[in-house]
Short mmCIF file of C-alpha atoms in Angstrom, two decimals:
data_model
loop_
_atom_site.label_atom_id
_atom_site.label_comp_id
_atom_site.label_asym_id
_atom_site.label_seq_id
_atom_site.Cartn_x
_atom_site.Cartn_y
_atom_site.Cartn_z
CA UNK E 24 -52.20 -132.26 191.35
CA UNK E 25 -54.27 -130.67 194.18
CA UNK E 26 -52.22 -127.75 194.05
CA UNK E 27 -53.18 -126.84 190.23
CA UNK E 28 -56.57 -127.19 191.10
CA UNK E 29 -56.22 -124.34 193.88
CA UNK E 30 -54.68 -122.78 191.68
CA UNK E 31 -57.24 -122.82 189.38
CA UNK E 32 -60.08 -121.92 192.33
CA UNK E 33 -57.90 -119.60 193.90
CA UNK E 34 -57.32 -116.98 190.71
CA UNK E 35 -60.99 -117.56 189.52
CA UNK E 36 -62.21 -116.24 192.71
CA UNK E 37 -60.17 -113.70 191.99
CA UNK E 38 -60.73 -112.36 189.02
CA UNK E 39 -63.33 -114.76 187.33
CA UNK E 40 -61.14 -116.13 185.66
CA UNK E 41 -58.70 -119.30 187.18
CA UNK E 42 -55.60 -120.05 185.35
CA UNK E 43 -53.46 -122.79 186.26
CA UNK E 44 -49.56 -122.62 184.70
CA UNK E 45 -49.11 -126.58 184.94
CA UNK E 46 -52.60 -128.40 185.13
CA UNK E 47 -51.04 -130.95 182.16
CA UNK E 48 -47.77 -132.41 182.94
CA UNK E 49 -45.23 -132.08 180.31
CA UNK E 50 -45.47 -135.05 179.12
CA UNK E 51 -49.07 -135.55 179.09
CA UNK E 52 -49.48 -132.18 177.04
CA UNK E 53 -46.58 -133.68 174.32
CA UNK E 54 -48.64 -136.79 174.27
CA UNK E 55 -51.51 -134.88 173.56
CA UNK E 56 -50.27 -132.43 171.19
CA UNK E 57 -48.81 -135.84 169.09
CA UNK E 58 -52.00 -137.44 169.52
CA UNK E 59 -53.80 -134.22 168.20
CA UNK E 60 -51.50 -133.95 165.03
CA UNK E 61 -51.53 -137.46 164.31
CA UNK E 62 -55.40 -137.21 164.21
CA UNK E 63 -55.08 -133.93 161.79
CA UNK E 64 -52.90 -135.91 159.45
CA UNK E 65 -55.16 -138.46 158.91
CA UNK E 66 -57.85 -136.12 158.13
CA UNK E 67 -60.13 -136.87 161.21
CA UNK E 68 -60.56 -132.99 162.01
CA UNK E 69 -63.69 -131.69 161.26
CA UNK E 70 -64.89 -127.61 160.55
CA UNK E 71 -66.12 -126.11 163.83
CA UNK E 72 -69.38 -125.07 164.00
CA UNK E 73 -71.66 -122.39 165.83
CA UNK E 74 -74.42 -123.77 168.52
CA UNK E 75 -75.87 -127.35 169.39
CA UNK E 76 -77.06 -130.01 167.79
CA UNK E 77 -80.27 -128.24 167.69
CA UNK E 78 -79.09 -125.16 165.74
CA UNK E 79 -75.44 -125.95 164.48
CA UNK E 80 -74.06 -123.56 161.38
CA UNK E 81 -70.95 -123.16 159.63
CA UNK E 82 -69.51 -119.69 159.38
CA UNK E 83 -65.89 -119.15 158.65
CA UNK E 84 -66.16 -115.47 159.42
CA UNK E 85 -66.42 -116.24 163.15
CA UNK E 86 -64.72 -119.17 163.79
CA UNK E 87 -62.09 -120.62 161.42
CA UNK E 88 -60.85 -123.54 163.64
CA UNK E 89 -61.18 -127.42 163.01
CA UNK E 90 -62.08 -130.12 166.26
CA UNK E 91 -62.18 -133.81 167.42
CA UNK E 92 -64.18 -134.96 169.90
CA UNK E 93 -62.58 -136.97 172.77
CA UNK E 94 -64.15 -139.80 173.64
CA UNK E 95 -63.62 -142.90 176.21
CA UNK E 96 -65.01 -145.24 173.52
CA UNK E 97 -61.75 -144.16 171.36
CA UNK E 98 -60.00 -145.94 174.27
CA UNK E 99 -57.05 -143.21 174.01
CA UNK E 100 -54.46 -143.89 176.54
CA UNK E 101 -53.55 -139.76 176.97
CA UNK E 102 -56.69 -138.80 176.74
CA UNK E 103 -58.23 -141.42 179.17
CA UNK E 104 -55.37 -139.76 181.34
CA UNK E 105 -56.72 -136.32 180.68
CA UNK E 106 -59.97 -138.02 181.34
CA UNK E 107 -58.64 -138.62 184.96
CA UNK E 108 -57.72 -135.48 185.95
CA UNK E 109 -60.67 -134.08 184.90
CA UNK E 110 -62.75 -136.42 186.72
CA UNK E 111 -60.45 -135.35 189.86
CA UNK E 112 -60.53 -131.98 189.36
CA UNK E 113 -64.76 -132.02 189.06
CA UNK E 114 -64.49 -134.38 192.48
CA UNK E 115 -62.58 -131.59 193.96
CA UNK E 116 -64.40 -128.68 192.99
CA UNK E 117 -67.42 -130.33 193.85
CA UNK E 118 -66.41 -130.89 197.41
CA UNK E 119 -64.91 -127.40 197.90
CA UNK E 120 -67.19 -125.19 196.08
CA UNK E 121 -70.92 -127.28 196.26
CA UNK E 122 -70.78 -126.34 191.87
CA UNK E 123 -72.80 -129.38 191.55
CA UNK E 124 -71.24 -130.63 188.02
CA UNK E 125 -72.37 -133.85 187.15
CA UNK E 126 -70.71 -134.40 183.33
CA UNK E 127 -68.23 -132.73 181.26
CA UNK E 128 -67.38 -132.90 177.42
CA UNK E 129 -64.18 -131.81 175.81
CA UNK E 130 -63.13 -131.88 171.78
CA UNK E 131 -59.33 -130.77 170.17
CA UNK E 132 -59.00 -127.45 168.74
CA UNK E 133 -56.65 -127.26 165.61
CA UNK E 134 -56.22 -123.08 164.96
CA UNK E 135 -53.85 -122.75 161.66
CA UNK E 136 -52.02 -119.76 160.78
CA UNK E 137 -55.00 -117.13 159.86
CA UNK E 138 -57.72 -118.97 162.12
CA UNK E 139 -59.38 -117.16 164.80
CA UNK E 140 -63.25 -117.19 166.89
CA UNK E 141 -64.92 -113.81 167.39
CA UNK E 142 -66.63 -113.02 170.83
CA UNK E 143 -69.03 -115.52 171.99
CA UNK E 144 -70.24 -116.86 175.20
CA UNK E 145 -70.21 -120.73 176.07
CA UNK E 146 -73.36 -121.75 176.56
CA UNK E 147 -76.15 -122.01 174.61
CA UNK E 148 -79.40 -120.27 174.74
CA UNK E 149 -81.68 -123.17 174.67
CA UNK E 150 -79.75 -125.39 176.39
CA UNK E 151 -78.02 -124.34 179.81
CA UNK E 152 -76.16 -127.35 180.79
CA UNK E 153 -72.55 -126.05 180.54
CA UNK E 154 -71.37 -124.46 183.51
CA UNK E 155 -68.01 -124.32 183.25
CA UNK E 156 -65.63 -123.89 180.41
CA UNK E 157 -61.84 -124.98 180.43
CA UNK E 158 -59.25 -124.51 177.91
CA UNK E 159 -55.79 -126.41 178.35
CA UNK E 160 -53.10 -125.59 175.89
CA UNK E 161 -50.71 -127.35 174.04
CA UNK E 162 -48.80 -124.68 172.57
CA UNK E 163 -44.51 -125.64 173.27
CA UNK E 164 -42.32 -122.75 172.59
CA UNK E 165 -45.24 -120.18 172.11
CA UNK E 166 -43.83 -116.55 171.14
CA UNK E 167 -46.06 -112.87 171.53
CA UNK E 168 -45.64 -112.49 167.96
CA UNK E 169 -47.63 -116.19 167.22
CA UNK E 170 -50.53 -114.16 168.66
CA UNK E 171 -53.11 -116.71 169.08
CA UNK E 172 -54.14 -115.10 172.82
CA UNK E 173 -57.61 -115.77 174.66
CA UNK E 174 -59.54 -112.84 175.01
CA UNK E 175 -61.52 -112.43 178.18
CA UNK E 176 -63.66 -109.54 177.74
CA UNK E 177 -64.77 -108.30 181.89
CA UNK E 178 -66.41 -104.85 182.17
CA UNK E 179 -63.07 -102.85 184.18
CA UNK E 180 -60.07 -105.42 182.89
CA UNK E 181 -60.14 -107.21 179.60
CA UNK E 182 -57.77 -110.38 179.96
CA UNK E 183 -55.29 -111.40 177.24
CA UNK E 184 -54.31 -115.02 177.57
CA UNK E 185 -51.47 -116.23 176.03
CA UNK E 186 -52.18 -120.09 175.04
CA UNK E 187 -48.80 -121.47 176.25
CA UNK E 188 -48.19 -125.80 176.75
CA UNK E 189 -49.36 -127.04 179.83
CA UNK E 190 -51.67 -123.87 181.05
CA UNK E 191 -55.36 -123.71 181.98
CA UNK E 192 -58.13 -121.64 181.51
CA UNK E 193 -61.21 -121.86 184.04
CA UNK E 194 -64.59 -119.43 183.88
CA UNK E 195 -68.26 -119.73 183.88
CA UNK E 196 -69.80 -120.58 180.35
CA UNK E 197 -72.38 -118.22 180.83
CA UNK E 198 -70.54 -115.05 182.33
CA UNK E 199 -68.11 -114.28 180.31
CA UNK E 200 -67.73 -113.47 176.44
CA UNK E 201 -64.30 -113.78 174.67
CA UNK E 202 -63.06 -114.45 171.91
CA UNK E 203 -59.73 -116.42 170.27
CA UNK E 204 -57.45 -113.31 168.19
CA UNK E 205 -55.89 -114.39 165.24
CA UNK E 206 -53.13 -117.23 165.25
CA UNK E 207 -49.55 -116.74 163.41
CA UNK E 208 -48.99 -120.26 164.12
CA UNK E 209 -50.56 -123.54 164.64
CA UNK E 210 -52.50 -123.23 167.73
CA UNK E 211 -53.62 -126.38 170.15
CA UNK E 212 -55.56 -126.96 172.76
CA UNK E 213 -58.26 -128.91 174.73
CA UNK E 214 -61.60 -127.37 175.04
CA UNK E 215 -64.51 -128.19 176.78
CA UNK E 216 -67.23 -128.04 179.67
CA UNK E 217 -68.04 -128.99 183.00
CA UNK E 218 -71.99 -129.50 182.74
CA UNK E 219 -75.57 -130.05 185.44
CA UNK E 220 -77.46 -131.91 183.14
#
């Protein structure tokens, strides 16, 4: 487990932007992705807005996918799991890089065929708690021509991400702007922040 969070540290010292190939275990990311679809076919998805609770809109011009909201009151046995490594993964990053994060919050993200999310950043401007975002994928079988990538947008070297099962996607909320291109498939993943409340 340690060694996906290096992983993770290591590449987003790099380049600003840590990936991690196997964060999820195989079967954790199935159980996920079943757990996911099982929600969506029993119509529990919800449209995704734009902002916080403070100014949340609608627009399916610039973002097209649908969410859930994980929860430990939904008492979820793979996502109290997920829950876990999270919860290690902010313990270690915590002790190895001082980055002070004190909460996190993560939701399902359901793209269909045609979805996509222009460029955005992460956090919001009147409320800077995120710090951190992270993106894990539950994509099996992913092909180029599903499209679908992350789109890290960084002055010298934009970064196309291809959302593949089992990979993770680590940068600062408030650095970097990007943007999900257009899926030719059905697209999952977990999305979410690490926050200093």
């Amino acid at each position: 487990m340690e060694n996906s969070f290096e992983d993770l540290i290591a590449t987003y010292i790099e380049n600003k932007v840590g990936i991690s190939e196997h964060f999820l275990s195989a079967e954790l990311a199935n159980n996920l992705k079943q757990n996911l679809l099982t929600l969506n076919q029993n119509s529990l998805l919800k449209s995704a807005g734009i902002g916080n609770s403070e100014k949340l809109s609608y627009d399916g011009a610039i973002r097209s996918d649908s969410i859930y909201w994980l929860d430990k009151k939904n008492n979820n046995t793979f996502e109290n799991e997920f829950f876990t490594q999270i919860e290690a993964f902010i313990l270690y990053l915590n002790e190895s890089c001082y980055a002070g994060i004190t909460g996190y919050e993560f939701h399902y993200s359901l793209y269909e065929t045609g979805d996509f999310y222009l460029k955005h950043l992460d956090q919001f401007k009147n409320n800077p708690s995120r710090k951190y975002s992270m993106i894990s994928y539950l994509n099996s079988n992913w092909q180029e021509s599903d499209g679908g990538e992350l789109l890290i947008h960084q002055l010298d070297n934009n970064q196309k991400i291809s959302p593949t099962q089992g990979k993770t996607v680590f940068f600062k909320s408030d650095e970097l702007v990007h943007e999900v291109l257009v899926t030719q498939n059905t697209r999952m993943s977990i999305t979410g922040w690490l926050k200093s409340d």
